[in-house]
Tab-separated table of C-alpha atoms and ligand atoms in Angstrom:
chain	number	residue	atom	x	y	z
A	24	UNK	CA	30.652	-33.990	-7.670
A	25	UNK	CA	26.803	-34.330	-8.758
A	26	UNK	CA	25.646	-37.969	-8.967
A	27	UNK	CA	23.900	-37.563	-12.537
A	28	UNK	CA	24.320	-41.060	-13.292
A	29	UNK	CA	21.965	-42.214	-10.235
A	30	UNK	CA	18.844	-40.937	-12.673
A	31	UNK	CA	20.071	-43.097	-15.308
A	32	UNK	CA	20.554	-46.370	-13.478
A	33	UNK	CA	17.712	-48.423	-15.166
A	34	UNK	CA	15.008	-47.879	-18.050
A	35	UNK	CA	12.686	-47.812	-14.362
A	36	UNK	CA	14.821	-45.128	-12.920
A	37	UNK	CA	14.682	-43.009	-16.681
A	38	UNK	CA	11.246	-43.218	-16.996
A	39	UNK	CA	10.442	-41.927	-13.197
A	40	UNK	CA	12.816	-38.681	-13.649
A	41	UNK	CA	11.132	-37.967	-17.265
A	42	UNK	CA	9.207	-34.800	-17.542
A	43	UNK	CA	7.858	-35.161	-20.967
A	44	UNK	CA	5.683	-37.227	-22.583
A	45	UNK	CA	3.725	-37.723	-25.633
A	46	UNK	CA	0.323	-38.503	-25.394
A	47	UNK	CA	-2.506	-38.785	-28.629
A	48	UNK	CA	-4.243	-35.967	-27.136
A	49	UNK	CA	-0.827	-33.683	-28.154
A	50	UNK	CA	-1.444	-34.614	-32.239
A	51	UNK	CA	-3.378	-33.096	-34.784
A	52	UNK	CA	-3.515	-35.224	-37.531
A	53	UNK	CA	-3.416	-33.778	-41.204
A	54	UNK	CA	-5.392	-35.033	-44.508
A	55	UNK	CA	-5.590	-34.447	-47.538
A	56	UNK	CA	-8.918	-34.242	-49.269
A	57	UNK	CA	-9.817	-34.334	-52.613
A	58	UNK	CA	-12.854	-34.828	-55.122
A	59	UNK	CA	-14.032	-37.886	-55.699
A	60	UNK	CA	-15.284	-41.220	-54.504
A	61	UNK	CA	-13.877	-44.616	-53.597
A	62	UNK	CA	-9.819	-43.474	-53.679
A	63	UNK	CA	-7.162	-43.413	-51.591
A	64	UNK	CA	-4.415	-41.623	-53.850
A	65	UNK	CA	-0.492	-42.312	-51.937
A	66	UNK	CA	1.717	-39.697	-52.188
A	67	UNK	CA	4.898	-39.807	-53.875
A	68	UNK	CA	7.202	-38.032	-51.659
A	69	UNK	CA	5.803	-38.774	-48.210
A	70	UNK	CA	5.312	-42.529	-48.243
A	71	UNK	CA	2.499	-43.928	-46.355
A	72	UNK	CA	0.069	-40.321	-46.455
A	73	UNK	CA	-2.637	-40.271	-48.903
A	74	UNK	CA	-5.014	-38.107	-50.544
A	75	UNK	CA	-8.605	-39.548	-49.439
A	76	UNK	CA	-12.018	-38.341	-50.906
A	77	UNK	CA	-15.019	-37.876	-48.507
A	78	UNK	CA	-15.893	-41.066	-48.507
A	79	UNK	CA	-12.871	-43.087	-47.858
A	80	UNK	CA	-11.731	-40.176	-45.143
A	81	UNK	CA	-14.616	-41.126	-42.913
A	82	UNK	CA	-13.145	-44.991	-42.644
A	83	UNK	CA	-9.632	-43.607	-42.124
A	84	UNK	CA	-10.754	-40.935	-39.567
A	85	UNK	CA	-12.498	-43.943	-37.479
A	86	UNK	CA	-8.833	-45.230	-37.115
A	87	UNK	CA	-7.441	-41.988	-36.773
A	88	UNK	CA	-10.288	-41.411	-33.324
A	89	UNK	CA	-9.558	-45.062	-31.944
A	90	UNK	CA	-5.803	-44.169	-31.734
A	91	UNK	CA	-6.894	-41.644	-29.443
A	92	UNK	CA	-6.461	-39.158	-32.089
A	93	UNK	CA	-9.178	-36.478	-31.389
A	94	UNK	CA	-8.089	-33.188	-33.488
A	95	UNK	CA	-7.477	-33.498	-37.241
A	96	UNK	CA	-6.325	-30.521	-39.991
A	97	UNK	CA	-7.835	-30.658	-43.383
A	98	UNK	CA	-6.716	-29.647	-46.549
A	99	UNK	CA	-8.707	-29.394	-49.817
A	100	UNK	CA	-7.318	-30.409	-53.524
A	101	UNK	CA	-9.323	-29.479	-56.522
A	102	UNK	CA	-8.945	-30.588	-59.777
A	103	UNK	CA	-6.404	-28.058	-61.708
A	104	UNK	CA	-9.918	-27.812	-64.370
A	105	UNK	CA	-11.911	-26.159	-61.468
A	106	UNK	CA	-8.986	-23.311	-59.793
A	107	UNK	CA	-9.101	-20.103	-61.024
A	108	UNK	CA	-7.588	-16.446	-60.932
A	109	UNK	CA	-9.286	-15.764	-57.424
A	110	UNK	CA	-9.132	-19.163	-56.226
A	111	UNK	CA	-13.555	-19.374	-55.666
A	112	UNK	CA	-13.082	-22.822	-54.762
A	113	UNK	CA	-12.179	-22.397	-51.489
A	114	UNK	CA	-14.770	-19.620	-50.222
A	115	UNK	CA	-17.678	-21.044	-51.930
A	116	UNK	CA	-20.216	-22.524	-49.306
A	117	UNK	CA	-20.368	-26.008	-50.874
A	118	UNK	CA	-16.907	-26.442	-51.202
A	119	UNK	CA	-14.916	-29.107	-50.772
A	120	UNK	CA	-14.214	-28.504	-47.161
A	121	UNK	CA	-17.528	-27.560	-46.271
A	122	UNK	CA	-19.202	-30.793	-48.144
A	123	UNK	CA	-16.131	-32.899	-46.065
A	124	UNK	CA	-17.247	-30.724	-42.745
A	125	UNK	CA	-20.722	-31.574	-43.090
A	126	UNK	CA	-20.104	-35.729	-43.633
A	127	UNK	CA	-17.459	-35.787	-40.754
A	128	UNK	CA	-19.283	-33.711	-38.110
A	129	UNK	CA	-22.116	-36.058	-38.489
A	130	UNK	CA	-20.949	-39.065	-38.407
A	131	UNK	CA	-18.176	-37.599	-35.493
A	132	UNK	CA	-19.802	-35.007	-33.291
A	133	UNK	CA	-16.788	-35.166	-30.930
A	134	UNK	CA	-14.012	-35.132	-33.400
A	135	UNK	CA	-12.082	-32.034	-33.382
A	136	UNK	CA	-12.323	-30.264	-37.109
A	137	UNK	CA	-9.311	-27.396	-37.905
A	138	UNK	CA	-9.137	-26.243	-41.636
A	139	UNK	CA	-6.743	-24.661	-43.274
A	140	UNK	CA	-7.531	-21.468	-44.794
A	141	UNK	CA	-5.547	-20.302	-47.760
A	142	UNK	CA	-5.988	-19.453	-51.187
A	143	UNK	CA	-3.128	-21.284	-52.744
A	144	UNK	CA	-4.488	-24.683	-53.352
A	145	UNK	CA	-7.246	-23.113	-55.419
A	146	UNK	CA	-5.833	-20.569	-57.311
A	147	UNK	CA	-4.511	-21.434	-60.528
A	148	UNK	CA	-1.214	-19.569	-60.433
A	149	UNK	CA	-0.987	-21.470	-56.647
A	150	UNK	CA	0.103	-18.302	-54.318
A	151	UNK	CA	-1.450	-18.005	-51.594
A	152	UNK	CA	-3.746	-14.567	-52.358
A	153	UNK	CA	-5.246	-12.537	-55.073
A	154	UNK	CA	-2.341	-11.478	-57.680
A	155	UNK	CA	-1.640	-7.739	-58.535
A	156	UNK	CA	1.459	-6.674	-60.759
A	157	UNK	CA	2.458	-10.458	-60.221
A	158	UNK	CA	2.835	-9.880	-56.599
A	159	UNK	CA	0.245	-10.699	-53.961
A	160	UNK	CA	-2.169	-8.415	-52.878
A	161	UNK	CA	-2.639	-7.880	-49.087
A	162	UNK	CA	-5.922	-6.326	-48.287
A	163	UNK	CA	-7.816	-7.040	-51.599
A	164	UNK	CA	-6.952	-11.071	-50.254
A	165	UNK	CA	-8.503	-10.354	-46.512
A	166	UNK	CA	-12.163	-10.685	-47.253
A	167	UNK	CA	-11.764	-13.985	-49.344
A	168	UNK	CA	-9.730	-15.519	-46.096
A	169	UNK	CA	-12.409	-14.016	-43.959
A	170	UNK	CA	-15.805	-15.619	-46.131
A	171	UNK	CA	-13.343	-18.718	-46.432
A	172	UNK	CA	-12.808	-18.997	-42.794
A	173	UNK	CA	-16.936	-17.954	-42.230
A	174	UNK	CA	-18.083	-21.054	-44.173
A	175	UNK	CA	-15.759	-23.464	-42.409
A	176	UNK	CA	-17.417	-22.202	-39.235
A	177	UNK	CA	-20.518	-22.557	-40.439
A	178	UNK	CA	-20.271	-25.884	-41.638
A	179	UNK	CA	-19.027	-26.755	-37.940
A	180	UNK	CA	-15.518	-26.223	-37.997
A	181	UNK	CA	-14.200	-25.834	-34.842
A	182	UNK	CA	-10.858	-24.061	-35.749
A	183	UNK	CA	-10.233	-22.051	-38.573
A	184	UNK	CA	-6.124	-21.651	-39.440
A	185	UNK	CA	-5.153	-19.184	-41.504
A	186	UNK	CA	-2.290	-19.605	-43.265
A	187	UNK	CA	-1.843	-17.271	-45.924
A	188	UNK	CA	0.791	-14.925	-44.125
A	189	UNK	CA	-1.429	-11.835	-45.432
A	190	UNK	CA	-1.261	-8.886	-42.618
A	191	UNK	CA	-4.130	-8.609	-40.659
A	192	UNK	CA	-6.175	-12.178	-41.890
A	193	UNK	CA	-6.535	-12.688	-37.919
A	194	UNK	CA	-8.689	-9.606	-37.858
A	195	UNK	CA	-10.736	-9.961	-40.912
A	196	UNK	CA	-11.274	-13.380	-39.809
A	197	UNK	CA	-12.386	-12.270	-36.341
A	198	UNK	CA	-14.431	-9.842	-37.068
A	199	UNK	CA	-16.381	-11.796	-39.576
A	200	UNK	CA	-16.963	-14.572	-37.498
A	201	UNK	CA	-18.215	-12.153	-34.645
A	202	UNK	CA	-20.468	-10.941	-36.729
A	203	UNK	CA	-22.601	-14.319	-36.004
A	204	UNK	CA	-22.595	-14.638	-32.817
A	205	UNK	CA	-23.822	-18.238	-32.362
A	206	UNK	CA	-20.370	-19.698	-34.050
A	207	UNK	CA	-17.975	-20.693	-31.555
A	208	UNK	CA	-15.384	-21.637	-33.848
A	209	UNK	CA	-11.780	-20.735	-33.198
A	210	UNK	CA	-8.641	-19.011	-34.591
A	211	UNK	CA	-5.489	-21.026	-34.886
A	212	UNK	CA	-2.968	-18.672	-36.382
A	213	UNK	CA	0.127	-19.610	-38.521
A	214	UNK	CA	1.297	-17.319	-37.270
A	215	UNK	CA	5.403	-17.695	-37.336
A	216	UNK	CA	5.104	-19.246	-40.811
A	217	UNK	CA	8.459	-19.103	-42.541
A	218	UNK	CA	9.323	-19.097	-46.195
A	219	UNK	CA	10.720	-22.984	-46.017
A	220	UNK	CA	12.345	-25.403	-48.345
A	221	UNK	CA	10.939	-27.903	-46.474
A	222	UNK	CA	7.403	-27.515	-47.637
A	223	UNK	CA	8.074	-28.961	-50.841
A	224	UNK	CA	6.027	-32.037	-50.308
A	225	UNK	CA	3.263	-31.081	-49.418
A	226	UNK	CA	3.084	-28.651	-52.376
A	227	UNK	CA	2.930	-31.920	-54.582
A	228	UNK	CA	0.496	-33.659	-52.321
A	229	UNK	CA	-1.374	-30.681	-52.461
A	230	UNK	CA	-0.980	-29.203	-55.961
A	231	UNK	CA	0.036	-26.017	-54.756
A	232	UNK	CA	3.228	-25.286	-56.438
A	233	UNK	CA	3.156	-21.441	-57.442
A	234	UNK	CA	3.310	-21.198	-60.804
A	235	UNK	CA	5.826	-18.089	-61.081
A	236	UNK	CA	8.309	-16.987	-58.144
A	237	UNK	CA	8.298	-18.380	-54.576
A	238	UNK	CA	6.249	-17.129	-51.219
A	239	UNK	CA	9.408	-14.826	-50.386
A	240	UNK	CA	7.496	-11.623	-50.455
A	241	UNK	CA	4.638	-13.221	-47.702
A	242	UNK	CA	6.098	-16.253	-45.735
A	243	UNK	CA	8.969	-14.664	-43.394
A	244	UNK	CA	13.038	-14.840	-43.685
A	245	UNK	CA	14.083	-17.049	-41.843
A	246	UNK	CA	16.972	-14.940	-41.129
A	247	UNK	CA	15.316	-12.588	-38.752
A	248	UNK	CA	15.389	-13.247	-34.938
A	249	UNK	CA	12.317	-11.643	-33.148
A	250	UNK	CA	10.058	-11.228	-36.098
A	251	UNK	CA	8.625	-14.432	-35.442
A	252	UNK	CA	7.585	-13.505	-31.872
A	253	UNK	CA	6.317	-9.939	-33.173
A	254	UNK	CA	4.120	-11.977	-35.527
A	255	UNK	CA	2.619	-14.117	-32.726
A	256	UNK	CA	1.954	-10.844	-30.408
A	257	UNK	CA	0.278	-9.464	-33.216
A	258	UNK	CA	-2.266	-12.211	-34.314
A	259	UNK	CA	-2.807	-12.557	-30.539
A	260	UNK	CA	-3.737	-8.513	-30.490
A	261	UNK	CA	-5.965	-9.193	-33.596
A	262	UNK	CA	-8.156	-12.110	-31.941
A	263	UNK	CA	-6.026	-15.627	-32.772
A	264	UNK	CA	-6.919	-18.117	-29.706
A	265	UNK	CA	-4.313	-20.781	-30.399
A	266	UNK	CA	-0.495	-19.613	-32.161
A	267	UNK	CA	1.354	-21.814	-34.340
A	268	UNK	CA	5.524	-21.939	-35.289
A	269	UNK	CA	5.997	-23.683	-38.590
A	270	UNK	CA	8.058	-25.546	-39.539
A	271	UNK	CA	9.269	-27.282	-35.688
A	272	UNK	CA	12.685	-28.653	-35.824
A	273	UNK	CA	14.733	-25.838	-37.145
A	274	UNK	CA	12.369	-23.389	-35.342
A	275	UNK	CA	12.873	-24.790	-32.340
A	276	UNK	CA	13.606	-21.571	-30.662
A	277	UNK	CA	10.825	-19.510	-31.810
A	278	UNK	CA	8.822	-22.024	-30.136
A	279	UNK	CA	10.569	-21.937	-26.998
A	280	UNK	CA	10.718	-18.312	-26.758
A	281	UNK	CA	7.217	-18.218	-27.811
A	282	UNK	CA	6.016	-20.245	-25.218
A	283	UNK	CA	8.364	-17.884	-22.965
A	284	UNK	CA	6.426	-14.889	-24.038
A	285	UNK	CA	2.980	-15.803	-24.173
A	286	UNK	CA	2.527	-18.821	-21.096
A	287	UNK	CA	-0.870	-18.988	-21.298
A	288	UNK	CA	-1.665	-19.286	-25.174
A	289	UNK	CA	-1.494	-22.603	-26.392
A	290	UNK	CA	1.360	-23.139	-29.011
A	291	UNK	CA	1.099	-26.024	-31.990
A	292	UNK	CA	4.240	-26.610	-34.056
A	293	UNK	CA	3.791	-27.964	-37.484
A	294	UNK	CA	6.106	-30.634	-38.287
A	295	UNK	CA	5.738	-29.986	-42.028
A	296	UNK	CA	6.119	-32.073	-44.960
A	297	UNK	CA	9.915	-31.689	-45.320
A	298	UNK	CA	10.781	-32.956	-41.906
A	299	UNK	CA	8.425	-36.155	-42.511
A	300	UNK	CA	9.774	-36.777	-46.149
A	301	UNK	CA	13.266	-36.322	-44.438
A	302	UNK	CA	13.113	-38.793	-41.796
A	303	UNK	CA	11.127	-41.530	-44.212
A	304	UNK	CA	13.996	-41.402	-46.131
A	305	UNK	CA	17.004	-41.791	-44.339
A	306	UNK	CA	14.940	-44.722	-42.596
A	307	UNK	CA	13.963	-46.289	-45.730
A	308	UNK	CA	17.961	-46.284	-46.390
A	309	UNK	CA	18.170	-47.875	-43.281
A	310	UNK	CA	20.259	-44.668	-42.293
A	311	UNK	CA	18.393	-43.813	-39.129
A	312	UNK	CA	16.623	-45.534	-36.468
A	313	UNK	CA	12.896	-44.524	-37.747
A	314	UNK	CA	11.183	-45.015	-34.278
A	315	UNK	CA	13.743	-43.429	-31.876
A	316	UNK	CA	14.587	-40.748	-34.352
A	317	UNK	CA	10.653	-39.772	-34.424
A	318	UNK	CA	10.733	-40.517	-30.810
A	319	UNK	CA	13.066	-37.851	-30.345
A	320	UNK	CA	11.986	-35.204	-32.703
A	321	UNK	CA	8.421	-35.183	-31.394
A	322	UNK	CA	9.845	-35.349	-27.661
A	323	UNK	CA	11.621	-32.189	-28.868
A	324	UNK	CA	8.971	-30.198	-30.173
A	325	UNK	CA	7.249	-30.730	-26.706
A	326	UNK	CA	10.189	-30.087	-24.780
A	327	UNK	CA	10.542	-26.376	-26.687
A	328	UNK	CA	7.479	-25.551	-25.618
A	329	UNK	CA	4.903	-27.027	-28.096
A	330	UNK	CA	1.685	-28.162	-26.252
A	331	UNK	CA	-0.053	-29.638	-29.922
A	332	UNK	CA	2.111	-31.250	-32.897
A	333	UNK	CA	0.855	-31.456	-35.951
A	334	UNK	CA	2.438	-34.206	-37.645
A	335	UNK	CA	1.908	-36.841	-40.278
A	336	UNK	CA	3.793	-39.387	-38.029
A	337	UNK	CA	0.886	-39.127	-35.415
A	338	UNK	CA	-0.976	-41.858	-36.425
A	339	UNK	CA	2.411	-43.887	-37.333
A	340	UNK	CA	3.231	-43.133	-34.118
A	341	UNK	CA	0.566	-44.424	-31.755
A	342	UNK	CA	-0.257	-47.672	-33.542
A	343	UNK	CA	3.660	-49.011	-33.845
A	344	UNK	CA	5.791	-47.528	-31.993
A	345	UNK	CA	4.308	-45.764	-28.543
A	346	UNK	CA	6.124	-47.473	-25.775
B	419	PBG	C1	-0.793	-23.451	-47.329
B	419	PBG	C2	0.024	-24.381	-46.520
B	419	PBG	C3	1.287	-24.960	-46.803
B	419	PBG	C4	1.557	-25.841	-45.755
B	419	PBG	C5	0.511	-25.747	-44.867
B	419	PBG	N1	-0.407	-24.828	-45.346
B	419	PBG	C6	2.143	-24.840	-47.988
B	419	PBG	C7	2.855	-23.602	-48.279
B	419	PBG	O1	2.785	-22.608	-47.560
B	419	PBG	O2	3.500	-23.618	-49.318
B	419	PBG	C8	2.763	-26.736	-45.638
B	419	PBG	C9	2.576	-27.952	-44.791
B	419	PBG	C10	3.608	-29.014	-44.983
B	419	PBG	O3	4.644	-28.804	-45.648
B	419	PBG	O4	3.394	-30.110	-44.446
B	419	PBG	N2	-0.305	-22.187	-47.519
């Protein structure tokens, strides 16, 4: 008989046999920016995340650094007025982003700036590339990625993330950057992005919602077993530095067998929207045990294989409830 129980004896004895641990350096934190000046906008279906406009993001991302917080994600909202057929917003070189680059990266040279580069919260049908025969058009979409993810760099980004699920955006992206060689910004690819319910969210917080059909023909099926992992060798082959599994807790194994596969690439897991809005709930119906529940959840992304979360608990996180 194995004496298991002996590692169990006390909270002292747990905490010397535990192998994983969650520390701020592991989060990137995500916000949503929009137009503006002076608000803080809440959103609806995940409680306690806001929208924040340049201004008010620079007080919140002081907080967000003194948690220990070093890496954020940033998303852009437009005003519905100012999105159009080909989305422009988002690859014009005062956009949004690049104006909220700018402000950040001087204020906080150190802080870690990833953007998210996709069409769909600027387009005004809200899919996530140029349209053709009301479906999405692959390579006609690859240059706009690739001048959206050249202005984040050179604004200062220091990670560019695609996240349109268009075929070859790692490349186009690449090769564009390369093409000045003083940027040193990086790819993080989405690059096991599946077509998921649980992004519903965010597509309010981010007014994203396609207008006709769903992201079925772009975003994979989640019914397929090694597609994700062909998707991360390929982005890999096509220049991505960091890989990404979205969402994390039913993916679980994609990141595992990820991490498996490729070792020495880092892997991020995106605890999306969904899996916030999910948890917030059941606590606020006093259904679940909101700290040990997140507890676990994040301890299980790392476990898989994850070496960054991104998750909207992160801040949550370190300033209640880190032991
Ligand atoms: C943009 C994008 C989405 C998310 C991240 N980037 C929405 C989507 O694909 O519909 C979802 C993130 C979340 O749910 O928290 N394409």
């Amino acid at each position: 008989m194995k004496r298991f129980r002996q590692y169990r004896t006390n909270a002292a004895v747990r905490d010397k046999y535990a192998d994983i641990h969650l520390n701020a350096q592991d989060f990137i934190y995500p916000y949503f920016v929009e137009e503006g000046e002076g608000n803080v906008t809440p959103i609806p279906t995940m409680p306690g995340i806001n929208r924040y406009t340049p201004d008010t993001l620079l007080d919140d991302v002081k907080e967000t650094l003194e948690l220990g917080i070093n890496k954020i994600l940033l998303f852009g909202v437009i005003p519905t007025s100012e999105k159009d057929e080909q989305g422009s917003g988002a690859y014009s070189d005062h956009s949004l982003i690049v104006r909220t680059i700018k402000t950040l990266k001087e204020k906080y040279p150190a802080l870690i700036i990833i953007t998210d580069v996709c069409l769909c919260e600027y387009t005004n049908h809200g899919h996530c590339g140029l349209l053709h025969d009301h479906d999405v058009d692959n390579d006609t979409t690859l240059p706009l990625l690739a001048e959206m993810a050249y202005q984040h760099a050179l604004a200062g980004a220091d990670f560019v993330a695609p996240s349109a699920m268009m075929d070859g955006q790692v490349e186009a992206i690449r090769k564009k950057l390369n093409e000045t060689p003083s940027l040193k910004t990086k790819i993080l690819a989405y690059s096991a992005k599946y077509a998921s319910a649980f992004y519903g969210p965010f597509r309010d917080a981010a007014e994203s919602t396609p207008s006709f059909g769903d992201r079925k023909s772009y975003q994979m099926d989640f019914r397929t077993r090694n597609q994700g992992l062909e998707e991360i060798a390929a982005d890999l082959e096509e220049g991505a530095d960091w890989t990404m599994v979205k969402p994390a807790m039913p993916y679980l194994d994609i990141i595992a067998r990820g991490k498996e596969q490729f070792p020495d690439i880092p892997m991020v897991s995106y605890q999306v929207s969904g899996e916030y809005a999910m948890l917030k709930a059941a606590a606020q119906a006093q259904f679940l045990d909101e700290p040990r529940v997140v507890y676990e959840s994040l301890i299980a992304i790392k476990r898989a294989g994850a070496d960054y979360i991104i998750t909207y608990y992160a801040k949550e996180w370190l300033k209640k409830w880190n032991q």
